[in-house]
Amino acid sequence: MEFPESNEKRKKLGQAIMFGLSRGISYGIVALLFLILFFIVKQGIGVISWEFLTAMPTDGMTKGGIWPAIVGTVYLVLGSMLFAFPVGVMAGIYVNEYAVAGPVKRFVKMMTNNLAGVPSIIFGLFGMALFVNQMGFGASILAGSLTLGLLALPIVIRTTEEALKSVDDTFRQASYALGGSKLYTIRKVVLPIALPNILTGLILAVGRVSGETAPILFTVAAYFLPKLPSSIMDQAMALPYHLYVISTSGTQIEASRPMAYGTALVLVVIVLIVNIAAALLRNYFGKKVKMN
Amino acid sequence: MANKLETIDVNLHYGDFHALKGISLAIPDHSVTALIGPSGCGKSTYLRLFNRMNDLIPNTKITGQVLMDGEDIYKIKSSKIDHLRRTVGMVFQKPNPFPKSIFENVAYGLRVNGISDNSFIENQVEKTLRQAVLWEEVKDKLKKSAFELSGGQQQRLCIARALAIEPTVILMDEPASALDPISTGKIEDLIFELKNQYTIIIVTHNMQQAGRVSDYTGFFYLGNLIEFDKTKKIFTSPSKRETENYITGRFG
Ligand SMILES: Nc1ncnc2c1ncn2[C@@H]1O[C@H](COP(=O)(O)OP(=O)(O)OP(=O)(O)O)[C@@H](O)[C@H]1O
Ligand SMILES: [Mg+2]
């Protein structure tokens, strides 16, 4: 059979356009990311100094450093993960390994998805009502961490669930076939295999939590504190809120502009470091359980 | 020879789907039985009857009798199911070692079942690795991850893992279909060795393999057992037209 030459040409052209387009878009996105990073670095690098990182803010937050906001953010990220990670992983295990298929399971999954879509300011209001007022924690690191933890929960649950789902069922069957109980099988076989992917959820959650302002607004964040928090019942400053404050309120917005960019840079770098650390951790575990 | 396993008029439904249709079959002790048939005909489903793995699939209904050493294994107390699963080893299509060291993979079944005597475990691991003809290849790297082994070695490790708790029956679901010809040959040699001590059922899509390793062959089609006989007989003069069509490749 003779195939027309023109058809081949058309196919080639179509491919070239499609590949070119998608390559262009993906390069464009990367370029945009670098542009943002470059912008922040360029604007912020000037104020970065040892003092900026380790000193208290002074002169109505136009001078000095952002040390208390760094400390506050680290506490809040750690606190929220301490709550959200174990709870979320356990919930994910329940949904994927224990819950029987049916309306209840569907409902739980639906609610988890809905929770992920709730605007973060709502979490803030809820956190204030429940943790600050109802449970009487007041505006505190504890209340803020729990609120941020709630925000992170759906992410951790979903990624855990997906990670467990991707573990081939024959691993479970092989363990049962050797007389292993369900719990033993999950602990010794399923979780270790799923761990690298579960850690992805942790990465995503940390990224989300560290940048949020709305949930901490009413639950923990302080405009300015003269000293570092000394217990989980204290208020704290936090980078995103500090950034918000010095760039929107006060009488000297222009004067504190460089401080704002410096703060943004520090926030970005912290998120980056946490992400890289988590990715390294994931690769490390991933190698340990490498599939072939 | 006594029958090790027997099913009497077994029907299995996945929800509305009738996957096994009145299967009656007796499998002699210390023999290798091959189950053949086109994809989706119920071979794996039939295999999973013997260690009650189908119980784990929701909405499964089973009627009829499944006997092991004359006892109906669907009438035993639920607390005895773990014991049943220990006496029936299983090997899967894709090698699936646990994310552990080579040593711990073989020791898994012992540890699960509460054995903690280390010298006993060590002996048992060596013994079963030798049985699975893997010992010489791995004796210097027992502490290494099982994932570092080749696919064929992993599959022999999975066989060793199943053997470690001394089952009497071994179920193999296409154990060599993901392996190269040399690894496949090793697995087949191994099956040949093992049948002195165990009763083996193997599902395979490879007619030559069924011919080489098995004493008996059962041909399944659309949930029915069409024919069951000595392998020689099945491959030289099958009594059913469908069987002949299938094994000669004139099928469908
Ligand atoms: N968990 C399940 N739920 C519903 N139907 C199932 C399930 N497992 C298998 N089936 C159906 O039962 C039939 C038999 O499946 P089975 O896996 O036993 O076939 P098989 O002979 O092993 O096929 P293959 O050679 O492809 O492995 C198929 O039609 C399949 O679709
Ligand atoms: Mg099958």
XYZ file of C-alpha atoms and ligand atoms in Angstrom:
576
model
C 0.000 0.000 0.000
C 1.117 3.559 -0.752
C 0.787 6.060 2.031
C 0.646 9.708 0.997
C 3.804 11.623 1.858
C 1.758 14.658 2.887
C 0.206 12.747 5.771
C 3.642 12.059 7.267
C 4.500 15.718 7.046
C 1.267 16.718 8.721
C 1.882 14.271 11.553
C 5.393 15.614 12.066
C 4.192 19.204 12.066
C 1.398 18.443 14.531
C 3.872 16.779 16.878
C 6.349 19.628 16.587
C 3.691 22.204 17.468
C 2.362 20.216 20.417
C 5.803 19.439 21.849
C 6.951 22.980 21.269
C 3.928 24.384 23.015
C 4.123 22.169 26.095
C 7.868 22.610 26.347
C 7.459 26.366 26.052
C 4.835 26.428 28.776
C 6.835 24.326 31.206
C 9.997 26.360 30.614
C 7.888 29.488 31.052
C 6.657 28.299 34.421
C 10.162 27.508 35.593
C 11.300 30.909 34.370
C 8.461 32.602 36.249
C 9.440 30.776 39.438
C 13.018 31.893 39.037
C 11.847 35.411 38.343
C 9.915 35.488 41.612
C 12.850 34.021 43.496
C 15.235 36.448 41.813
C 12.993 39.383 42.642
C 12.785 38.436 46.294
C 16.479 37.718 46.567
C 17.401 40.971 44.816
C 15.136 43.059 47.003
C 15.791 41.249 50.223
C 19.465 40.317 50.162
C 20.532 43.871 51.035
C 19.105 43.760 54.544
C 20.192 40.229 55.352
C 22.870 40.317 57.961
C 23.717 38.429 61.095
C 21.969 41.093 63.072
C 18.839 40.926 60.901
C 18.556 37.194 61.536
C 19.313 37.239 65.247
C 18.144 40.550 66.698
C 14.854 41.829 67.979
C 13.017 44.394 65.847
C 13.580 47.970 66.978
C 12.413 51.457 66.117
C 8.822 50.519 65.313
C 10.052 47.536 63.318
C 11.937 49.610 60.792
C 15.290 48.530 62.161
C 16.771 45.579 64.028
C 16.017 41.991 63.100
C 13.306 39.408 62.797
C 14.600 36.754 65.176
C 11.351 36.385 67.148
C 9.355 35.883 63.940
C 11.763 33.154 62.770
C 11.536 31.415 66.123
C 7.747 31.743 66.134
C 7.382 30.245 62.662
C 9.661 27.327 63.497
C 7.663 26.626 66.671
C 4.370 26.802 64.793
C 5.517 24.536 61.964
C 6.911 21.985 64.418
C 3.864 22.220 66.678
C 1.362 21.824 63.883
C 3.221 18.841 62.405
C 3.528 17.201 65.800
C -0.258 17.250 65.838
C -1.193 16.800 62.166
C 1.333 14.158 61.105
C 0.520 11.340 63.540
C -3.207 12.084 63.525
C -3.319 12.401 59.740
C -1.296 9.246 59.130
C -3.507 7.277 61.501
C -6.630 8.607 59.827
C -5.173 7.711 56.426
C -4.409 4.204 57.655
C -7.937 3.844 58.930
C -9.507 5.027 55.686
C -7.366 2.878 53.403
C -6.722 -0.238 55.474
C -9.640 -0.640 57.850
C -12.759 1.181 56.656
C -14.914 -1.152 54.565
C -16.038 0.180 51.226
C -19.456 1.756 51.604
C -21.313 4.952 52.455
C -19.386 5.649 55.665
C -16.013 5.462 53.932
C -17.263 7.582 51.046
C -18.552 10.168 53.493
C -15.248 10.337 55.379
C -13.342 10.744 52.124
C -15.722 13.413 50.902
C -15.409 15.354 54.134
C -11.622 15.167 53.993
C -11.688 16.600 50.498
C -14.086 19.332 51.538
C -11.902 20.195 54.487
C -8.980 20.686 52.107
C -11.001 23.246 50.200
C -12.086 25.361 53.163
C -10.539 28.873 53.066
C -7.858 29.264 55.681
C -9.516 32.252 57.329
C -12.368 29.921 58.317
C -9.834 27.701 60.072
C -8.636 30.804 61.845
C -12.116 31.659 63.074
C -12.798 28.076 64.064
C -9.469 27.832 65.873
C -10.243 30.992 67.779
C -13.684 29.753 68.769
C -12.544 26.291 69.795
C -8.968 26.493 71.034
C -8.644 30.102 72.133
C -12.047 30.595 73.731
C -13.848 27.298 74.291
C -10.836 25.312 75.479
C -9.335 28.352 77.097
C -5.844 28.158 75.615
C -5.983 31.862 74.837
C -3.973 33.247 71.947
C -0.986 30.941 72.217
C 1.466 28.761 70.329
C -0.669 25.788 71.367
C -3.866 27.246 69.882
C -2.040 28.406 66.751
C -0.324 25.056 66.222
C -3.567 23.149 66.582
C -5.306 25.482 64.140
C -2.510 25.148 61.585
C -2.524 21.411 62.265
C -6.201 21.202 61.339
C -5.414 23.027 58.125
C -2.671 20.528 57.309
C -4.684 17.472 58.308
C -6.510 16.857 55.005
C -3.232 17.059 53.085
C -1.591 14.478 55.327
C -4.642 12.203 55.269
C -4.965 12.300 51.497
C -1.302 11.664 50.765
C -1.138 8.871 53.332
C -4.197 7.269 51.796
C -2.755 7.495 48.293
C 0.600 6.193 49.483
C -1.029 3.157 51.094
C -3.239 2.543 48.093
C -0.209 2.344 45.844
C 1.274 -0.531 47.872
C 0.629 -3.650 45.790
C -1.916 -5.884 47.479
C 0.252 -8.968 47.072
C 2.556 -7.609 49.819
C -0.350 -7.759 52.242
C -1.423 -11.166 50.973
C 2.121 -12.510 51.303
C 2.196 -11.411 54.925
C -1.245 -12.821 55.712
C -0.210 -16.049 54.007
C 2.597 -16.342 56.551
C 0.140 -15.934 59.407
C 0.687 -12.199 59.901
C -2.137 -10.222 61.480
C -3.475 -7.087 59.874
C -1.794 -4.759 62.341
C 1.561 -6.569 62.082
C 1.328 -6.494 58.299
C 0.622 -2.767 58.225
C 3.436 -1.995 60.647
C 6.127 -4.221 59.209
C 5.341 -4.335 55.513
C 2.840 -1.776 54.263
C 4.000 1.338 56.133
C 7.705 0.934 55.338
C 6.877 0.621 51.641
C 4.544 3.610 51.724
C 6.782 5.798 53.886
C 8.543 7.768 51.121
C 5.206 8.799 49.656
C 3.743 9.553 53.073
C 6.652 11.931 53.630
C 5.572 13.772 50.495
C 2.439 14.701 52.421
C 4.609 16.057 55.203
C 6.514 18.210 52.730
C 3.337 19.610 51.224
C 1.850 20.255 54.646
C 4.930 22.093 55.921
C 4.966 24.240 52.815
C 1.325 25.121 53.280
C 1.501 25.749 57.002
C 4.627 27.872 57.099
C 3.220 30.507 54.783
C -0.270 30.914 56.211
C -1.340 34.137 57.867
C -5.091 33.835 58.288
C -5.192 30.854 60.668
C -2.688 32.407 63.072
C -4.198 35.869 62.976
C -6.593 35.317 65.889
C -4.993 32.302 67.486
C -1.362 33.077 68.205
C 0.221 35.849 66.189
C 1.451 38.940 67.953
C 2.052 42.277 66.279
C 5.177 42.818 68.287
C 6.680 41.056 71.282
C 9.619 42.407 73.207
C 10.829 38.903 74.137
C 10.789 35.365 72.849
C 7.967 33.013 73.880
C 8.898 30.918 76.877
C 6.087 28.362 76.836
C 3.493 26.959 74.467
C 0.909 29.122 76.203
C 2.655 32.293 75.050
C 1.860 34.282 71.968
C 4.456 34.375 69.237
C 5.426 36.390 66.234
C 5.549 34.624 62.885
C 7.163 35.423 59.550
C 4.100 35.635 57.321
C 2.209 37.767 59.814
C 5.238 39.930 60.462
C 5.531 40.446 56.727
C 1.883 41.378 56.538
C 2.162 43.767 59.445
C 5.214 45.687 58.342
C 3.991 46.041 54.808
C 0.405 47.119 55.511
C 0.103 48.840 58.854
C 2.027 51.323 60.905
C 3.061 54.800 60.003
C 6.372 53.975 58.414
C 5.548 51.494 55.706
C 8.104 52.931 53.334
C 10.813 52.859 55.954
C 10.198 49.204 56.704
C 9.957 48.114 53.071
C 13.493 46.631 52.949
C 12.699 44.749 56.161
C 9.632 43.303 54.444
C 11.651 41.953 51.538
C 14.231 40.578 53.909
C 11.478 38.806 55.828
C 10.036 37.388 52.621
C 13.450 36.083 51.628
C 13.946 34.387 54.986
C 10.494 32.806 54.782
C 11.175 31.461 51.290
C 14.569 30.111 52.321
C 13.135 28.356 55.377
C 10.407 26.700 53.291
C 13.041 25.713 50.736
C 15.306 24.210 53.382
C 12.459 22.235 54.926
C 11.404 20.955 51.503
C 14.919 19.911 50.562
C 15.402 18.204 53.905
C 12.138 16.313 53.510
C 12.999 15.387 49.926
C 16.371 14.026 51.054
C 14.641 12.052 53.775
C 12.195 10.680 51.231
C 14.966 9.690 48.848
C 16.824 8.015 51.672
C 13.802 5.896 52.608
C 12.918 5.498 48.956
C 16.277 3.884 48.291
C 15.844 1.596 51.210
C 12.619 0.208 49.823
C 13.363 0.569 46.152
C 10.961 -1.370 43.958
C 12.015 -2.903 40.678
C -1.952 -41.906 47.100
C -4.193 -40.014 49.484
C -5.818 -36.778 48.450
C -4.249 -33.779 50.126
C -6.768 -31.277 48.823
C -10.231 -31.664 47.459
C -13.023 -29.362 46.393
C -16.573 -30.647 46.122
C -19.035 -28.679 44.035
C -17.511 -25.320 44.912
C -19.230 -22.191 43.643
C -17.813 -18.741 44.137
C -19.503 -15.418 43.441
C -17.859 -12.001 43.397
C -21.031 -10.008 44.005
C -23.235 -11.050 41.076
C -20.399 -12.514 39.074
C -20.257 -16.319 39.081
C -16.481 -16.919 39.011
C -16.285 -20.637 39.913
C -19.049 -22.924 38.762
C -19.396 -26.151 40.684
C -15.741 -27.204 40.756
C -15.069 -30.737 41.997
C -11.457 -31.787 41.991
C -9.152 -33.975 44.100
C -5.440 -33.271 44.337
C -3.139 -36.116 45.454
C -0.513 -35.659 48.145
C 3.081 -34.893 47.063
C 2.181 -33.969 43.536
C 2.368 -30.971 41.284
C -0.886 -29.856 39.734
C -0.933 -27.262 36.968
C -3.971 -25.078 36.400
C -4.249 -23.755 32.870
C -6.831 -21.768 30.950
C -7.398 -18.419 29.301
C -7.201 -15.171 31.227
C -10.106 -14.548 33.574
C -11.280 -18.178 33.710
C -10.883 -18.424 37.493
C -7.485 -20.063 38.065
C -6.259 -17.548 40.616
C -9.643 -17.510 42.288
C -9.552 -21.296 42.594
C -6.020 -21.204 43.983
C -6.987 -18.696 46.671
C -9.673 -21.046 47.981
C -7.039 -23.136 49.714
C -5.637 -20.453 51.990
C -8.919 -18.580 52.268
C -7.453 -15.473 50.638
C -10.770 -14.926 48.869
C -12.231 -14.154 52.298
C -10.384 -10.841 52.155
C -12.266 -9.733 49.052
C -15.530 -8.029 49.996
C -18.839 -9.466 48.722
C -17.431 -12.899 48.003
C -19.774 -15.842 48.485
C -18.524 -19.406 48.563
C -20.588 -22.605 48.664
C -19.559 -26.245 48.556
C -16.716 -27.959 50.387
C -12.981 -27.355 50.369
C -11.157 -30.172 52.111
C -7.601 -30.374 53.330
C -6.600 -33.748 54.739
C -10.316 -34.514 54.738
C -11.308 -31.540 56.875
C -13.492 -28.733 55.524
C -11.344 -25.621 55.886
C -14.376 -23.355 55.619
C -15.882 -24.959 58.723
C -12.925 -24.303 61.007
C -13.092 -21.692 63.751
C -11.980 -18.257 62.606
C -9.184 -18.416 65.156
C -7.761 -21.356 63.189
C -7.474 -19.445 59.911
C -4.004 -18.169 60.753
C -2.981 -21.751 61.382
C -4.433 -22.787 58.032
C -2.552 -20.008 56.261
C 0.660 -21.177 57.877
C 0.227 -24.667 56.485
C -0.355 -23.268 52.998
C 2.481 -21.256 51.460
C 1.880 -18.867 48.604
C 4.090 -17.481 45.835
C 2.890 -14.638 43.642
C 3.285 -13.644 40.031
C 5.521 -10.656 40.636
C 8.382 -11.233 43.075
C 7.319 -9.343 46.198
C 9.995 -9.526 48.881
C 9.317 -7.376 51.924
C 11.265 -4.130 52.390
C 13.731 -5.918 54.643
C 17.044 -7.709 54.463
C 17.359 -11.054 52.741
C 17.677 -12.744 56.124
C 14.670 -10.998 57.625
C 12.525 -11.851 54.629
C 12.975 -15.553 55.281
C 12.713 -15.077 59.039
C 9.488 -13.076 58.734
C 7.109 -16.014 58.963
C 8.939 -17.340 62.024
C 8.925 -14.009 63.823
C 5.264 -13.311 63.014
C 4.394 -16.540 64.665
C 6.229 -15.768 67.850
C 9.496 -17.666 67.390
C 12.351 -15.657 68.877
C 15.090 -18.267 69.400
C 17.834 -16.737 67.268
C 19.912 -19.842 66.664
C 16.796 -21.718 65.589
C 15.863 -18.891 63.224
C 19.382 -18.807 61.778
C 19.330 -22.524 61.114
C 15.918 -22.388 59.574
C 16.851 -19.476 57.302
C 19.939 -21.288 56.040
C 18.037 -24.526 55.578
C 15.252 -22.942 53.549
C 17.600 -20.783 51.485
C 19.456 -23.992 50.587
C 16.159 -25.650 49.753
C 15.310 -22.763 47.438
C 18.799 -23.121 45.848
C 19.642 -19.571 46.745
C 22.032 -20.021 49.642
C 25.275 -20.010 47.637
C 24.283 -16.771 45.920
C 23.302 -14.838 49.028
C 25.189 -16.318 51.983
C 27.634 -13.388 52.049
C 25.010 -10.671 51.884
C 22.205 -11.818 54.128
C 22.038 -8.395 55.730
C 21.600 -6.653 52.385
C 18.206 -5.424 51.194
C 16.187 -8.037 49.328
C 15.564 -5.464 46.608
C 19.204 -5.696 45.586
C 18.625 -9.194 44.216
C 17.689 -9.903 40.619
C 14.074 -10.689 39.788
C 14.751 -14.420 39.606
C 16.645 -14.406 42.896
C 13.850 -12.411 44.495
C 11.341 -15.008 43.382
C 13.428 -17.827 44.877
C 13.686 -15.729 48.033
C 9.892 -15.509 48.093
C 9.750 -19.283 47.773
C 12.222 -19.610 50.642
C 10.117 -17.208 52.665
C 7.082 -19.424 52.102
C 9.028 -22.594 52.951
C 10.486 -21.258 56.199
C 7.397 -21.976 58.256
C 7.210 -25.513 56.879
C 3.886 -25.548 55.066
C 2.558 -28.724 53.503
C 0.929 -27.097 50.494
C 2.437 -24.477 48.194
C 0.297 -22.366 45.904
C 2.061 -20.642 43.021
C 0.274 -18.127 40.844
C 2.263 -17.782 37.612
C 5.520 -17.750 39.590
C 7.780 -17.484 36.556
C 5.799 -15.305 34.197
C 7.824 -12.201 35.055
C 11.203 -13.955 34.756
C 13.777 -14.606 32.052
C 14.207 -18.157 30.674
C 17.195 -19.027 32.877
C 15.487 -17.899 36.080
C 12.365 -19.707 34.933
C 14.386 -22.880 34.476
C 15.729 -22.574 38.019
C 12.238 -22.140 39.423
C 11.048 -25.187 37.495
C 13.960 -27.304 38.780
C 13.084 -26.127 42.253
C 9.441 -27.108 41.885
C 10.593 -30.523 40.782
C 12.729 -30.870 43.922
C 10.036 -29.592 46.246
C 7.325 -31.978 45.246
C 8.893 -34.759 47.283
C 7.912 -32.883 50.409
C 5.026 -30.692 49.415
C 1.789 -30.649 47.503
C 2.083 -27.960 44.871
C -0.514 -26.209 42.750
C 0.823 -23.944 40.048
C -1.094 -21.624 37.762
C 0.633 -21.098 34.448
C 0.003 -19.715 30.991
C 2.977 -21.562 29.644
C 1.976 -24.948 28.219
C 5.552 -26.235 28.044
C 5.977 -25.343 31.680
C 2.822 -27.176 32.662
C 4.082 -30.151 30.673
C 7.518 -30.047 32.256
C 6.729 -29.625 35.925
C 3.325 -31.058 36.646
C 1.903 -34.505 37.303
C -1.701 -33.404 36.880
C -3.287 -30.654 34.875
C -6.660 -28.969 35.192
C -8.101 -26.904 32.355
C -10.421 -24.074 33.370
C -12.689 -22.173 31.037
C -15.176 -19.440 31.992
C -15.373 -20.587 35.591
C -15.801 -24.254 34.729
C -13.325 -27.045 35.202
C -13.406 -28.563 31.730
C -10.978 -31.388 32.265
C -8.649 -32.717 34.927
C -6.252 -35.573 34.375
C -2.665 -36.779 34.378
C -0.601 -34.154 32.583
C 0.628 -36.740 30.064
C -2.906 -37.594 29.188
C -4.014 -33.970 28.875
C -1.172 -33.119 26.555
C -1.308 -36.245 24.404
C -4.941 -37.211 24.210
C -7.280 -34.797 25.944
C -10.834 -36.061 26.093
C -12.503 -32.701 25.552
C -12.439 -30.682 22.348
C -11.984 -27.360 24.237
C -8.908 -28.667 26.012
C -7.355 -29.797 22.788
C -8.063 -26.461 21.143
C -6.533 -24.593 24.037
C -3.316 -26.555 24.398
C -2.713 -26.599 20.676
C -3.232 -22.841 20.516
C -6.295 -23.088 18.296
C -8.331 -21.121 20.702
C -10.947 -18.386 20.679
N -11.809 -9.157 43.480
C -12.621 -9.422 42.453
N -13.823 -8.819 42.360
C -14.637 -9.059 41.308
N -14.356 -9.896 40.306
C -13.172 -10.531 40.340
C -12.244 -10.327 41.410
N -11.152 -11.081 41.172
C -11.394 -11.711 40.015
N -12.607 -11.406 39.509
C -13.199 -11.926 38.258
O -13.266 -13.321 38.368
C -12.850 -13.936 37.163
C -11.725 -14.894 37.445
O -10.594 -14.158 37.863
P -9.198 -14.856 38.156
O -8.286 -13.795 38.639
O -9.418 -16.019 39.030
O -8.790 -15.321 36.699
P -7.458 -16.035 36.222
O -7.872 -17.295 35.562
O -6.496 -16.130 37.325
O -6.954 -15.012 35.114
P -5.450 -14.629 34.737
O -4.925 -15.731 33.898
O -5.614 -13.370 33.924
O -4.692 -14.410 35.991
C -12.462 -12.825 36.214
O -13.491 -12.632 35.291
C -12.300 -11.619 37.091
O -12.742 -10.474 36.409
Mg -4.630 -15.105 37.749
